[in-house]
Short mmCIF file of C-alpha atoms and ligand atoms in Angstrom, two decimals:
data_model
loop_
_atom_site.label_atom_id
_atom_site.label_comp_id
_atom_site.label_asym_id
_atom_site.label_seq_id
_atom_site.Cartn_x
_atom_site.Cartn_y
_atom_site.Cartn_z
CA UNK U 298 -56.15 0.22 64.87
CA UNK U 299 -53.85 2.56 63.14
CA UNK U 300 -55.31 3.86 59.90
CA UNK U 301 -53.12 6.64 58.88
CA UNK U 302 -49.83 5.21 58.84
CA UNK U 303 -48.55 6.80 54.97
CA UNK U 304 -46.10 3.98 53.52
CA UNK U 305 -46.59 0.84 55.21
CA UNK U 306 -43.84 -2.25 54.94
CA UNK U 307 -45.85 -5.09 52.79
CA UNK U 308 -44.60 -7.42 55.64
CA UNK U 309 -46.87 -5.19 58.05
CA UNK U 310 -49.94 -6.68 56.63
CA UNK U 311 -48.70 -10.26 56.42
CA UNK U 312 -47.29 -10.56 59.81
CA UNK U 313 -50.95 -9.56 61.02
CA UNK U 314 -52.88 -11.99 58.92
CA UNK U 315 -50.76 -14.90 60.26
CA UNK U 316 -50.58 -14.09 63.54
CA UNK U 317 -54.39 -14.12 63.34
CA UNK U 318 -54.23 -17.46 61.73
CA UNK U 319 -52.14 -19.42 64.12
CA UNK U 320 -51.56 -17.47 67.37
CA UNK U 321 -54.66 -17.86 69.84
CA UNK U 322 -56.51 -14.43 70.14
CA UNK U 323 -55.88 -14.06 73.37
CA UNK U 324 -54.68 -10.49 73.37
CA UNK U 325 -55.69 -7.19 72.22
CA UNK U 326 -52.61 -6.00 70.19
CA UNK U 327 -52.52 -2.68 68.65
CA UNK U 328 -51.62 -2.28 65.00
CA UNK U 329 -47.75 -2.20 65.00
CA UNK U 330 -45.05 -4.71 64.00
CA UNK U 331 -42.26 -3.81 66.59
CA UNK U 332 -38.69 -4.71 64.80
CA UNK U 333 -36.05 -2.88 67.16
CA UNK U 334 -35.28 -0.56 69.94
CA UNK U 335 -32.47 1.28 71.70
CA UNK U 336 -32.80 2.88 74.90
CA UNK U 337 -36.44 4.61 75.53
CA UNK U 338 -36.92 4.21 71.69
CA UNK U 339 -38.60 1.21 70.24
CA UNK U 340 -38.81 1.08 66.27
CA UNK U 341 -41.60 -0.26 64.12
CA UNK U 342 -41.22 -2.34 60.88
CA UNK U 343 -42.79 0.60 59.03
CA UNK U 344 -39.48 2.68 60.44
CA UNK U 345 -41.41 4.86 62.94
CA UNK U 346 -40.06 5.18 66.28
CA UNK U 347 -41.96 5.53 69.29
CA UNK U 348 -41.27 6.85 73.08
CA UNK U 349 -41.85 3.68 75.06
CA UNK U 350 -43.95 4.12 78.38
CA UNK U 351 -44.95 0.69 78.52
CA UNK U 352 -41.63 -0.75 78.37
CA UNK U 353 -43.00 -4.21 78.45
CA UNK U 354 -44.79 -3.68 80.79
CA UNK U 355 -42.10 -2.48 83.98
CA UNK U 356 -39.74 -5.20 82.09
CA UNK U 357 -37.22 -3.03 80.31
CA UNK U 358 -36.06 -1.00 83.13
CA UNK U 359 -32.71 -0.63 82.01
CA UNK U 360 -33.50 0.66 78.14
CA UNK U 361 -33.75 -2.05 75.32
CA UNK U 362 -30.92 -4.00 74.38
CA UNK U 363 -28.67 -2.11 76.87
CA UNK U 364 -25.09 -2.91 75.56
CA UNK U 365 -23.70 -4.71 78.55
CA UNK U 366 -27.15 -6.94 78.84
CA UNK U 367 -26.75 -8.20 75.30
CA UNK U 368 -22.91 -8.60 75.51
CA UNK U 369 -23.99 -10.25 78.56
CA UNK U 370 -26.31 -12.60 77.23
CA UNK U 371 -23.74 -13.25 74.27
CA UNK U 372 -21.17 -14.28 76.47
CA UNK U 373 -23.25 -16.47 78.30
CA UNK U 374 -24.57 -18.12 75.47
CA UNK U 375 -21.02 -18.99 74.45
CA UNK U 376 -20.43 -20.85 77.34
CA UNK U 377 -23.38 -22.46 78.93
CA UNK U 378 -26.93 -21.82 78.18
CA UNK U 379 -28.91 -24.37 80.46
CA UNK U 380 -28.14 -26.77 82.64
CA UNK U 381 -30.10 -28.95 85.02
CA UNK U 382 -30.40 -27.51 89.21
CA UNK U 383 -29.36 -31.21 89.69
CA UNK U 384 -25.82 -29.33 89.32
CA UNK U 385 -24.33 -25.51 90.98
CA UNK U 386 -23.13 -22.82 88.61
CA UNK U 387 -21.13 -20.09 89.79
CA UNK U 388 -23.65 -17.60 88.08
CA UNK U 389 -27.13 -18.63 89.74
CA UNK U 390 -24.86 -18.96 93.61
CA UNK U 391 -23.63 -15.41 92.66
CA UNK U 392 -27.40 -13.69 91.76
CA UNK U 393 -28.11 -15.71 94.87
CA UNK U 394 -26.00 -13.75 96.80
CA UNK U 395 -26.56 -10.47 95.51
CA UNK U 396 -30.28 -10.64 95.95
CA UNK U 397 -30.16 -11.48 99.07
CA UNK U 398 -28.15 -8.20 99.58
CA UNK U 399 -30.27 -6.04 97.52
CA UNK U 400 -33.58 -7.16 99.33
CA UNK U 401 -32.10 -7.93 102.49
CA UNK U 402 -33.97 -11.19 102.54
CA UNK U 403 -32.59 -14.61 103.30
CA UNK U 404 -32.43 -16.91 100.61
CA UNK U 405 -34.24 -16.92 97.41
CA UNK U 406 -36.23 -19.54 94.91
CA UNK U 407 -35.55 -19.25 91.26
CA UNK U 408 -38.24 -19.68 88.80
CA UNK U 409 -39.29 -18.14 85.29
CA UNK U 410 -42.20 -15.41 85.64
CA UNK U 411 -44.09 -13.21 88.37
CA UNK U 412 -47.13 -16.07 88.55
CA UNK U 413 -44.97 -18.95 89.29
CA UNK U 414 -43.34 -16.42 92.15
CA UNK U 415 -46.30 -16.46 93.35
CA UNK U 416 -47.33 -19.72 93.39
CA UNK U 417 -44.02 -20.56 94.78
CA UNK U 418 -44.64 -18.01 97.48
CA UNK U 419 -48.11 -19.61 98.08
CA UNK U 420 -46.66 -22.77 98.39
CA UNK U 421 -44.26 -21.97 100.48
CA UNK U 422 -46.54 -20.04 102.90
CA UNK U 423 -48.90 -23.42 102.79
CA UNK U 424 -45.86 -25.67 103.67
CA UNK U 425 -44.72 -23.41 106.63
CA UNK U 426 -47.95 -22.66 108.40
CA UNK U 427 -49.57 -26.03 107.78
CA UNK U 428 -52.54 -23.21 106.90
CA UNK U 429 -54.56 -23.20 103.75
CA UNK U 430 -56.37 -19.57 103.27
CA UNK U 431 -54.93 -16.04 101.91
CA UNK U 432 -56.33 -13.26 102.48
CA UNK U 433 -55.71 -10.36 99.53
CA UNK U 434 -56.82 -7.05 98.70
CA UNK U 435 -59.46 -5.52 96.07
CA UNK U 436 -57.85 -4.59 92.48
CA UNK U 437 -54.93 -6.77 93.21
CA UNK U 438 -53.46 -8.64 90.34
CA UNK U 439 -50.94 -11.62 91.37
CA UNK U 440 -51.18 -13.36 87.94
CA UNK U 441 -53.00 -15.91 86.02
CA UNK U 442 -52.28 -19.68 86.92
CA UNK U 443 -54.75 -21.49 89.08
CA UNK U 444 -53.02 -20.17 92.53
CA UNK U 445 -52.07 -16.76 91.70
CA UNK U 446 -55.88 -16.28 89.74
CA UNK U 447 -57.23 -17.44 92.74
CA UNK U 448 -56.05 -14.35 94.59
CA UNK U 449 -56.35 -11.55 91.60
CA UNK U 450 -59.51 -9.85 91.75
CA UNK U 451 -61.12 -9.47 88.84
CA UNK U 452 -64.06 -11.50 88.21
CA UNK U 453 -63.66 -11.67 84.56
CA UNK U 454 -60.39 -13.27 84.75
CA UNK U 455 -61.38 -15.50 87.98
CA UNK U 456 -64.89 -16.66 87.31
CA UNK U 457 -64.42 -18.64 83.45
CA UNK U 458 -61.91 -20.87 85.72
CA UNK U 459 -63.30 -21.84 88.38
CA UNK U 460 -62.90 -24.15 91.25
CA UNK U 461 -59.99 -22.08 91.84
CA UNK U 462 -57.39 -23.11 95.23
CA UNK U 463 -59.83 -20.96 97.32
CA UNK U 464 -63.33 -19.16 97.54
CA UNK U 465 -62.77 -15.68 96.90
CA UNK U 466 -61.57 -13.97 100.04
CA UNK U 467 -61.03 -9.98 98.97
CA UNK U 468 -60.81 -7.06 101.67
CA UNK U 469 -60.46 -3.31 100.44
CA UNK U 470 -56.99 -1.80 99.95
CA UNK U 471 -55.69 0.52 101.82
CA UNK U 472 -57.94 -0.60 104.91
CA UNK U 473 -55.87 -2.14 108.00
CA UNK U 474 -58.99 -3.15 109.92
CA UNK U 475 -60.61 -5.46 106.99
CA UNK U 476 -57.59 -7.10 106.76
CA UNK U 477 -57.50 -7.77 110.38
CA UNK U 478 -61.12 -8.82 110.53
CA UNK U 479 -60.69 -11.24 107.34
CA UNK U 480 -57.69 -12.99 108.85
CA UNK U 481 -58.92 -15.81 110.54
CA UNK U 482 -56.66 -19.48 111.84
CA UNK U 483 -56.98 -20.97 108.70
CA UNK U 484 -54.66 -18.13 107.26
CA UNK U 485 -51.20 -19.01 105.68
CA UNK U 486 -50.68 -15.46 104.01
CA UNK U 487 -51.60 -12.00 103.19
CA UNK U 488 -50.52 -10.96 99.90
CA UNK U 489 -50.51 -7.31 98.70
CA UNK U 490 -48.63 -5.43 96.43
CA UNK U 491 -46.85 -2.52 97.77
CA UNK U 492 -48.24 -0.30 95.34
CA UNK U 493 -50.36 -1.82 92.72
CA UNK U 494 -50.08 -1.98 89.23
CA UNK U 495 -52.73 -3.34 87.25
CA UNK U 496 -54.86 -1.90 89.40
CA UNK U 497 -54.61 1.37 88.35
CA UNK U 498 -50.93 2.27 90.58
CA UNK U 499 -52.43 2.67 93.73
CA UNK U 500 -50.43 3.77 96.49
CA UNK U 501 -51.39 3.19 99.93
CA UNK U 502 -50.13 5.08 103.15
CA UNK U 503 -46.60 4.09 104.56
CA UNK U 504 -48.75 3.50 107.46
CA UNK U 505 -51.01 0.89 106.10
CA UNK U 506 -48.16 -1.15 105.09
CA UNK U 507 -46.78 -1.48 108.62
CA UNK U 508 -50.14 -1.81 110.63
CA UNK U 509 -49.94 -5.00 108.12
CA UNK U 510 -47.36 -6.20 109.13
CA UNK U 511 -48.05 -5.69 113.11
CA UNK U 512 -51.63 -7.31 112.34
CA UNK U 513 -49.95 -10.21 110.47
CA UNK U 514 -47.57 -10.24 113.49
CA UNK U 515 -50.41 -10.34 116.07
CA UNK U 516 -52.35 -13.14 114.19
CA UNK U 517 -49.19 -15.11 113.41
CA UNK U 518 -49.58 -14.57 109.32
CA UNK U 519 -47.02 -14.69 106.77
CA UNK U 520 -46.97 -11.55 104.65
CA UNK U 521 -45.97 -11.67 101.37
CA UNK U 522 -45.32 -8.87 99.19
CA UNK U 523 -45.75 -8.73 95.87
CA UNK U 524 -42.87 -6.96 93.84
CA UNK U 525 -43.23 -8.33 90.53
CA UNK U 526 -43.99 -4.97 88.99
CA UNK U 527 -42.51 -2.48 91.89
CA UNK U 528 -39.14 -4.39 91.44
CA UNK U 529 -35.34 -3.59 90.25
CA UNK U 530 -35.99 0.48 90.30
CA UNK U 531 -39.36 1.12 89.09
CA UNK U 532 -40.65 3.33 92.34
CA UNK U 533 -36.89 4.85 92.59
CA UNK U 534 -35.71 2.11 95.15
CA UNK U 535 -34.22 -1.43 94.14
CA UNK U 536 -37.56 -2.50 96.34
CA UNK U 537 -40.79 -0.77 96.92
CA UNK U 538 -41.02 -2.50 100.28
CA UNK U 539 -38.23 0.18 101.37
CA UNK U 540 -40.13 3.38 101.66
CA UNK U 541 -42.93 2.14 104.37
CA UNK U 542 -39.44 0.35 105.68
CA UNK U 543 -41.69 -3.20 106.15
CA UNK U 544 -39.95 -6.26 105.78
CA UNK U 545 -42.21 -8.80 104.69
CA UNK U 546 -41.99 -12.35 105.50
CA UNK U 547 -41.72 -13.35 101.75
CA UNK U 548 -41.42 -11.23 98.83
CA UNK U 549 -41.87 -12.09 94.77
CA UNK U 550 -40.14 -10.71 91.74
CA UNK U 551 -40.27 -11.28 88.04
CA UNK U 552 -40.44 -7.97 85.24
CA UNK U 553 -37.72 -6.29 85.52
CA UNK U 554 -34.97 -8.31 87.07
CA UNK U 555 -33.80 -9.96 83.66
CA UNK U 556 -33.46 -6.66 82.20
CA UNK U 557 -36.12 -8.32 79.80
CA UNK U 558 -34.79 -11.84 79.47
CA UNK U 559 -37.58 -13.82 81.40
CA UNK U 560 -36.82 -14.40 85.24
CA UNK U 561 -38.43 -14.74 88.38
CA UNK U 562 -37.72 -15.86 91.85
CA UNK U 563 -39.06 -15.52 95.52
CA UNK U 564 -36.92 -14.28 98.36
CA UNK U 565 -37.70 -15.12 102.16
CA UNK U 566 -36.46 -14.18 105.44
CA UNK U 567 -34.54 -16.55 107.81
CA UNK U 568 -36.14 -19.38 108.91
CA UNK U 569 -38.91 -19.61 105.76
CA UNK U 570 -36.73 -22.14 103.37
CA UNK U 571 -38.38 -25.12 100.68
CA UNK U 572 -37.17 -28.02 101.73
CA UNK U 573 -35.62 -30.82 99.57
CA UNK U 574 -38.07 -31.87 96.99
CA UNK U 575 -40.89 -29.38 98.19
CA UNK U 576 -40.53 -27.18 94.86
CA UNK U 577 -38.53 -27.15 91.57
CA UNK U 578 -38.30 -25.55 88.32
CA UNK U 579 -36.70 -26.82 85.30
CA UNK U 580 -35.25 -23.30 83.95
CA UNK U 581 -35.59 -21.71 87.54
CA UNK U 582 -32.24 -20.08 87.42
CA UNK U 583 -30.16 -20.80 84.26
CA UNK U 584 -26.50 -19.65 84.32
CA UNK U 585 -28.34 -17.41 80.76
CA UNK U 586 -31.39 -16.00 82.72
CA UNK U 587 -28.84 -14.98 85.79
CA UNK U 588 -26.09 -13.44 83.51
CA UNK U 589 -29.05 -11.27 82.13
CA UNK U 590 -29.84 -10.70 85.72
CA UNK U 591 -26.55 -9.18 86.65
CA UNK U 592 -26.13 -7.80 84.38
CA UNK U 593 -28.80 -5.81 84.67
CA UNK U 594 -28.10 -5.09 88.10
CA UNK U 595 -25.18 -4.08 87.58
CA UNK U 596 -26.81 -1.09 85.22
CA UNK U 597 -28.95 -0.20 87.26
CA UNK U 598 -25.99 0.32 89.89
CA UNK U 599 -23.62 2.05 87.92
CA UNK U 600 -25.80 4.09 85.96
CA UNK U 601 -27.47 5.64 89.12
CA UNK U 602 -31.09 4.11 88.06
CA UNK U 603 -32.38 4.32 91.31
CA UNK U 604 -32.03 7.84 91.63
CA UNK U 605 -32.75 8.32 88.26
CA UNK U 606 -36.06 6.62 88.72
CA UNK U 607 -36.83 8.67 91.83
CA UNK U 608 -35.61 12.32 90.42
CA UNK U 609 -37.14 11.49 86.76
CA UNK U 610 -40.34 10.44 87.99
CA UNK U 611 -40.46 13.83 90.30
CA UNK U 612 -40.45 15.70 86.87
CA UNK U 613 -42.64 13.31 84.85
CA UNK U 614 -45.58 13.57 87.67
CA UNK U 615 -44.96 17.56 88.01
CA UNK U 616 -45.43 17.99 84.34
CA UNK U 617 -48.69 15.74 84.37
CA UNK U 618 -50.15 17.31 87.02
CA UNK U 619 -49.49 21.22 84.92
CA UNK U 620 -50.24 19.96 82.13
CA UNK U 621 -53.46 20.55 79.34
CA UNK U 622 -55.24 17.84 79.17
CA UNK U 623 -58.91 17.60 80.19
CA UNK U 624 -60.53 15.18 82.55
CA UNK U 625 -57.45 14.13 84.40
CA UNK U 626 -58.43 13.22 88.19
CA UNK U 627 -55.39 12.43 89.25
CA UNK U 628 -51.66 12.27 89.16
CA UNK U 629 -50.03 9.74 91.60
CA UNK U 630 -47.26 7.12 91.62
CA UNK U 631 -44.03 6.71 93.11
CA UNK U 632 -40.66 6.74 90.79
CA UNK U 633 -41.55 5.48 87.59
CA UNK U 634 -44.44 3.95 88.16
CA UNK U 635 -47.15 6.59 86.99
CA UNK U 636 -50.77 6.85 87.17
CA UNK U 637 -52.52 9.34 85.38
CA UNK U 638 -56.87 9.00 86.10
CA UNK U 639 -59.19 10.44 83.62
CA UNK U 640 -62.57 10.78 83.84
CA UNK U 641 -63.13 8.75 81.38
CA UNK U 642 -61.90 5.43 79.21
CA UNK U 643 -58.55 6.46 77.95
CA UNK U 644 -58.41 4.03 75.09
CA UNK U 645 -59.02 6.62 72.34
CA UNK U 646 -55.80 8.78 74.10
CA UNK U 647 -53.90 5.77 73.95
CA UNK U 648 -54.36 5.50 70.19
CA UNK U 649 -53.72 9.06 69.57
CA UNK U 650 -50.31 9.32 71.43
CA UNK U 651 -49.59 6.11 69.42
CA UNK U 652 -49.76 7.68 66.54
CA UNK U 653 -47.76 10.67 67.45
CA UNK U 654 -45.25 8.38 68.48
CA UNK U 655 -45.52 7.50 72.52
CA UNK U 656 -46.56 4.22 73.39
CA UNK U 657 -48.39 4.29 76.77
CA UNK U 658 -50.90 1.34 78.27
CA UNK U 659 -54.14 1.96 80.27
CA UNK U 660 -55.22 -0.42 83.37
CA UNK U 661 -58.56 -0.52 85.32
CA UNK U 662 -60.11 1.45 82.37
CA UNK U 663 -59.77 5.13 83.06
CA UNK U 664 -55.56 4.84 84.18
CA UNK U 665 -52.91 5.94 81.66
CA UNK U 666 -50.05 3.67 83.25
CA UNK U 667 -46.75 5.52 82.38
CA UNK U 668 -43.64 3.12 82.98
CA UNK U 669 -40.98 4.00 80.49
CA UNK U 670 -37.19 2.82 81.26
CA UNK U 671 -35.70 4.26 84.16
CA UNK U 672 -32.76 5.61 81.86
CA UNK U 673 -35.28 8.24 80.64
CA UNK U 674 -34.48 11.78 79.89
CA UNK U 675 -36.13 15.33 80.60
CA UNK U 676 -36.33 16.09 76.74
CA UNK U 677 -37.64 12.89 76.40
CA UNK U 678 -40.11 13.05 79.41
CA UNK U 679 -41.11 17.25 77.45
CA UNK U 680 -41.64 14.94 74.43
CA UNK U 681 -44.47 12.33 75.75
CA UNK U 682 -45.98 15.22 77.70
CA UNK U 683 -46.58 17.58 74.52
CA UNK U 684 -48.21 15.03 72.73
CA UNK U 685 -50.58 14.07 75.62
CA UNK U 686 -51.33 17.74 75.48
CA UNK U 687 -52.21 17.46 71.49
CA UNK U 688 -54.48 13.67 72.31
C1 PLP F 12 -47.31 -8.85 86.01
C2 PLP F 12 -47.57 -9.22 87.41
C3 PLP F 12 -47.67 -10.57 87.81
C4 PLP F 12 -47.64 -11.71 86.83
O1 PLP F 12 -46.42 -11.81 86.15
P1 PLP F 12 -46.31 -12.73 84.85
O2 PLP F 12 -44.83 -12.74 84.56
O3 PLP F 12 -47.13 -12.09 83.77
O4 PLP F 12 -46.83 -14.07 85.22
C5 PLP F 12 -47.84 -10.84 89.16
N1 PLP F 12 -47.91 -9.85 90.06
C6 PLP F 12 -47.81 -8.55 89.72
C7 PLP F 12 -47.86 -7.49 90.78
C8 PLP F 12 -47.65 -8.18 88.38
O5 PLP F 12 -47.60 -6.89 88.04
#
């Protein structure tokens, strides 16, 4: 999609053509190799760096490579890269532990990526109500196995598959009373995300998220919330769930809590546990997937990410909302999780920040999804929003 690119490698070229010979076209990639990054920076095999907004999309919270992740991962893989759960290791018991602490949840279920979170969670809601149904919310996305699709709304990605583990059963976000009339006794769950991301970052009221949890409550419903994408700093705490202060009865995460080695897990309050045998995972947990982990963590502690997140995305949203750029509705988000609406598709902005070196993603169309590392800078934050001003 980029034409003006002046000296391109030879390999750019090649790398395309095969990939479009034996990868399934499954995804709509834009025209850049990606070789390295550092930081907020991410470097193409043509030598042109970009600003990264995506940043894998909320994975990279911590910067690419970040020093003490890869030495991390090096040391790791120097002593034990995978073993079997058949067996303990001292790193999985000691992510264990500091999960618990950081989302004040019980115990936690280790698998590989937000979707099997969530199909873990659904399981787990199943096998503790003796219930079958969930009820979920309009533009929700909870992933793309046969579980979590069955609870993502989008049409196009539910109907190609279906009998899914449900008929649809969809209520409008933000809406307290649809929930409570679409609950009914053959509900295990409600799942919602706290703010949603694919979407098109929606935020709902604080107060939403807690008449929720008083209808789930009343009805005798699990509530699980989806953090797969809010997770490990991105709204500006280590949680989403903390600023509406509602615990939820189960909670997913994946993105961001390898520091972009791939992870996942579930956490749940006391007294919601698998049993033996009810669930397993082959990788869920390996001692190199939980070094990256705490790794990360660690970062995000000692560098102040949290607050970084929280003051950084302040700026970023005050800058969007002055800045000169026509057709923007609106400016929301919380952290670094930013929504910017147009009026219109903002595919062709997309490309044109691209080129002038800022990656940024759009969801549900007409959103510009801004979600760079939280170790970003205010020069770096001046940078992206001049060239939105010249797209
Ligand atoms: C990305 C995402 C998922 C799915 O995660 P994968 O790792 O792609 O399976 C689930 N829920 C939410 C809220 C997400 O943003």
């Amino acid at each position: 999609m980029t034409e003006n690119i002046t000296s391109q490698s030879p390999d750019h070229e090649s790398i395309i053509k095969k990939d479009a010979e034996y990868v399934m076209q499954n995804y709509g990639r834009y025209d850049i190799v990606l070789e390295s990054g550092k930081g907020c920076i991410v470097r193409d095999i043509n030598g042109r760096e970009y600003i990264d907004c995506v940043a894998g999309i909320a994975v990279n919270n911590i910067g690419h490579c970040h020093p003490k992740l890869v030495a991390a991962i090096k040391e790791q893989a120097g002593k034990l890269i995978h073993v079997s759960n058949l067996y303990y290791t001292a790193v999985q018991a000691e992510l264990a532990k500091e999960l618990a602490g950081i989302t004040g949840m019980s115990r936690v279920f280790f698998c590989n990526s937000g979707t099997e979170a969530v199909e873990a969670a659904m399981k787990l809601a199943r096998v503790t109500t003796g219930k079958t149904d969930f009820v979920a919310v309009e533009k929700s996305f909870h992933g793309r196995t046969m579980g979590s699709l069955s609870v993502t709304y989008k049409d196009i990605y539910r109907n190609p598959f279906k009998p899914l583990v449900q008929e649809e059963k969809f209520v409008p976000y933000d809406d307290a009373g649809a929930l409570a009339d679409a609950i009914t006794e053959n509900t295990a769950a409600v799942i919602v995300e706290p703010i949603q991301g694919e979407g098109g970052i929606n935020v709902p009221s604080d107060e939403y998220l807690q008449e929720v949890r008083r209808i789930c409550d009343e009805t005798d419903t699990l509530l699980i919330f989806d953090e797969v994408q809010t997770g490990f700093g991105r709204t500006g705490k280590w949680f989403c769930k903390e600023h509406s202060g509602v615990k939820p009865d189960i909670m997913t995460m994946a993105k961001a809590m390898g520091g972009g080695f791939p992870m996942g897990a579930i956490a749940a309050r006391d007294g919601i546990s698998f049993d033996r045998g009810q669930h397993a995972a082959t990788f869920g947990g390996s001692p190199l997937a939980c070094a990256a982990a705490l790794a990360s963590i660690e970062v995000i502690r000692e560098e102040n990410l949290l607050r970084n997140s929280q003051e950084m995305g302040e700026y970023f949203m005050d800058r969007l909302r002055n800045m000169s750029l026509d057709g923007v509705v609106e400016v929301r988000g919380r952290g670094l999780m930013i929504g910017v609406e147009l009026d219109r598709k903002c595919a062709d902005i997309v490309e044109s920040c691209m080129k002038k070196g800022v990656l940024l993603n759009c969801t549900s169309e007409k959103v510009l999804r801004i979600a760079p590392p939280l170790t970003i800078s205010k020069e770096q934050i001046d940078a992206v929003v001049d060239v939105l001003e010249q797209a």
